[in-house]
Amino acid sequence: NPNAQWQADAAYNIGEISFHKKDYKNAIVAYQKAIAGYENALTKLNDEELIERAKTRIALSKLQLAESYANHDSEGEYQKILQAYREARRASMSLSDETLRSAIEKDALYGEALFLQKLGQKEKSIEAASNLAEIATTKKDAMGLLQAADLLFEAAGNDGNYQKAAEVYEQALKIWQESQKPVDEQHLRLMARLGFCYLRMSENAMAEDRDELLRKSIANYDAVLAESEQRENPPRPPFPKGGTELV
């Protein structure tokens, strides 16, 4: 088809316009038409690059659609939102850019795990959260691990199994400390929840393990208190030599 290239270019540009207008449904349709056109034409050296860009936009559009559904969720829409996150994750699998692929996959997995939890599908939610933790560990992504740990923590509230959540919180804390991130609300919450995990785990532990878990729990809560106080009363900067402190 001699017009395939022009049709593909037009569809791609319609996709770009729709994407920037946040009209993600029409953007997806347009990008899909563009990909089909470029695959039929392939007369330009940059057609493959445009196909990859269109695939990236489709994955991002599907993720944005899922996020928009989630921001206005109601109980009757949980299945629809879950499906939207799954479609975003599937779309990400075809991307060549590994960094972008894993970033979209992480966000989609978090959404999947969250809405599986809301739908009462606990085992599938734990599986999705564990997959998220695995990707975040590979990427040394403390925030991704924190998201996964929070999901596992919420799941543990039903059956008391806090060990998996504790393991992921520990991994997040290790990466956080290695990267020398500043202490903030997320870090304090991580420490407090890890302390709570140790406390709950101690309730069913043998005597020797119980003492160690309680020690770790207390150490975490002490650290939360110390770091909270330090944030509220930061040390004053030293005055230059010969300077006078104003009261």
PDB file of N, CA, C and O in Angstrom, residues 8-18 31 34:
ATOM      1  N   ALA A   8       0.301   5.724   8.593  1.00  0.00           N
ATOM      2  CA  ALA A   8       0.961   5.418   9.863  1.00  0.00           C
ATOM      3  C   ALA A   8       1.436   6.694  10.551  1.00  0.00           C
ATOM      4  O   ALA A   8       1.259   6.866  11.768  1.00  0.00           O
ATOM      5  N   ASP A   9       2.031   7.618   9.770  1.00  0.00           N
ATOM      6  CA  ASP A   9       2.497   8.887  10.338  1.00  0.00           C
ATOM      7  C   ASP A   9       1.328   9.678  10.924  1.00  0.00           C
ATOM      8  O   ASP A   9       1.436  10.267  12.011  1.00  0.00           O
ATOM      9  N   ALA A  10       0.225   9.696  10.196  1.00  0.00           N
ATOM     10  CA  ALA A  10      -0.952  10.441  10.663  1.00  0.00           C
ATOM     11  C   ALA A  10      -1.489   9.831  11.955  1.00  0.00           C
ATOM     12  O   ALA A  10      -1.805  10.554  12.915  1.00  0.00           O
ATOM     13  N   ALA A  11      -1.585   8.499  11.979  1.00  0.00           N
ATOM     14  CA  ALA A  11      -2.090   7.824  13.183  1.00  0.00           C
ATOM     15  C   ALA A  11      -1.166   8.078  14.366  1.00  0.00           C
ATOM     16  O   ALA A  11      -1.634   8.327  15.497  1.00  0.00           O
ATOM     17  N   TYR A  12       0.145   8.028  14.107  1.00  0.00           N
ATOM     18  CA  TYR A  12       1.103   8.263  15.196  1.00  0.00           C
ATOM     19  C   TYR A  12       0.926   9.667  15.769  1.00  0.00           C
ATOM     20  O   TYR A  12       0.904   9.862  16.993  1.00  0.00           O
ATOM     21  N   ASN A  13       0.775  10.655  14.895  1.00  0.00           N
ATOM     22  CA  ASN A  13       0.637  12.038  15.369  1.00  0.00           C
ATOM     23  C   ASN A  13      -0.687  12.265  16.093  1.00  0.00           C
ATOM     24  O   ASN A  13      -0.749  13.043  17.044  1.00  0.00           O
ATOM     25  N   ILE A  14      -1.736  11.574  15.644  1.00  0.00           N
ATOM     26  CA  ILE A  14      -3.010  11.641  16.383  1.00  0.00           C
ATOM     27  C   ILE A  14      -2.808  11.053  17.781  1.00  0.00           C
ATOM     28  O   ILE A  14      -3.320  11.575  18.782  1.00  0.00           O
ATOM     29  N   GLY A  15      -2.040   9.965  17.848  1.00  0.00           N
ATOM     30  CA  GLY A  15      -1.730   9.369  19.146  1.00  0.00           C
ATOM     31  C   GLY A  15      -0.987  10.334  20.046  1.00  0.00           C
ATOM     32  O   GLY A  15      -1.302  10.469  21.240  1.00  0.00           O
ATOM     33  N   GLU A  16      -0.001  11.050  19.478  1.00  0.00           N
ATOM     34  CA  GLU A  16       0.760  12.027  20.257  1.00  0.00           C
ATOM     35  C   GLU A  16      -0.143  13.137  20.801  1.00  0.00           C
ATOM     36  O   GLU A  16      -0.045  13.519  21.973  1.00  0.00           O
ATOM     37  N   ILE A  17      -1.010  13.647  19.926  1.00  0.00           N
ATOM     38  CA  ILE A  17      -1.926  14.715  20.353  1.00  0.00           C
ATOM     39  C   ILE A  17      -2.851  14.212  21.464  1.00  0.00           C
ATOM     40  O   ILE A  17      -3.042  14.875  22.495  1.00  0.00           O
ATOM     41  N   SER A  18      -3.424  13.019  21.266  1.00  0.00           N
ATOM     42  CA  SER A  18      -4.345  12.453  22.262  1.00  0.00           C
ATOM     43  C   SER A  18      -3.619  12.180  23.587  1.00  0.00           C
ATOM     44  O   SER A  18      -4.155  12.449  24.669  1.00  0.00           O
ATOM     45  N   TYR A  31      -2.143   4.799  18.346  1.00  0.00           N
ATOM     46  CA  TYR A  31      -0.802   4.195  18.336  1.00  0.00           C
ATOM     47  C   TYR A  31      -0.845   2.769  17.775  1.00  0.00           C
ATOM     48  O   TYR A  31       0.077   2.344  17.064  1.00  0.00           O
ATOM     49  N   ALA A  34      -0.920   3.075  14.146  1.00  0.00           N
ATOM     50  CA  ALA A  34       0.396   3.489  13.660  1.00  0.00           C
ATOM     51  C   ALA A  34       1.350   2.297  13.584  1.00  0.00           C
ATOM     52  O   ALA A  34       2.071   2.126  12.589  1.00  0.00           O
TER      53      ALA A  34
END
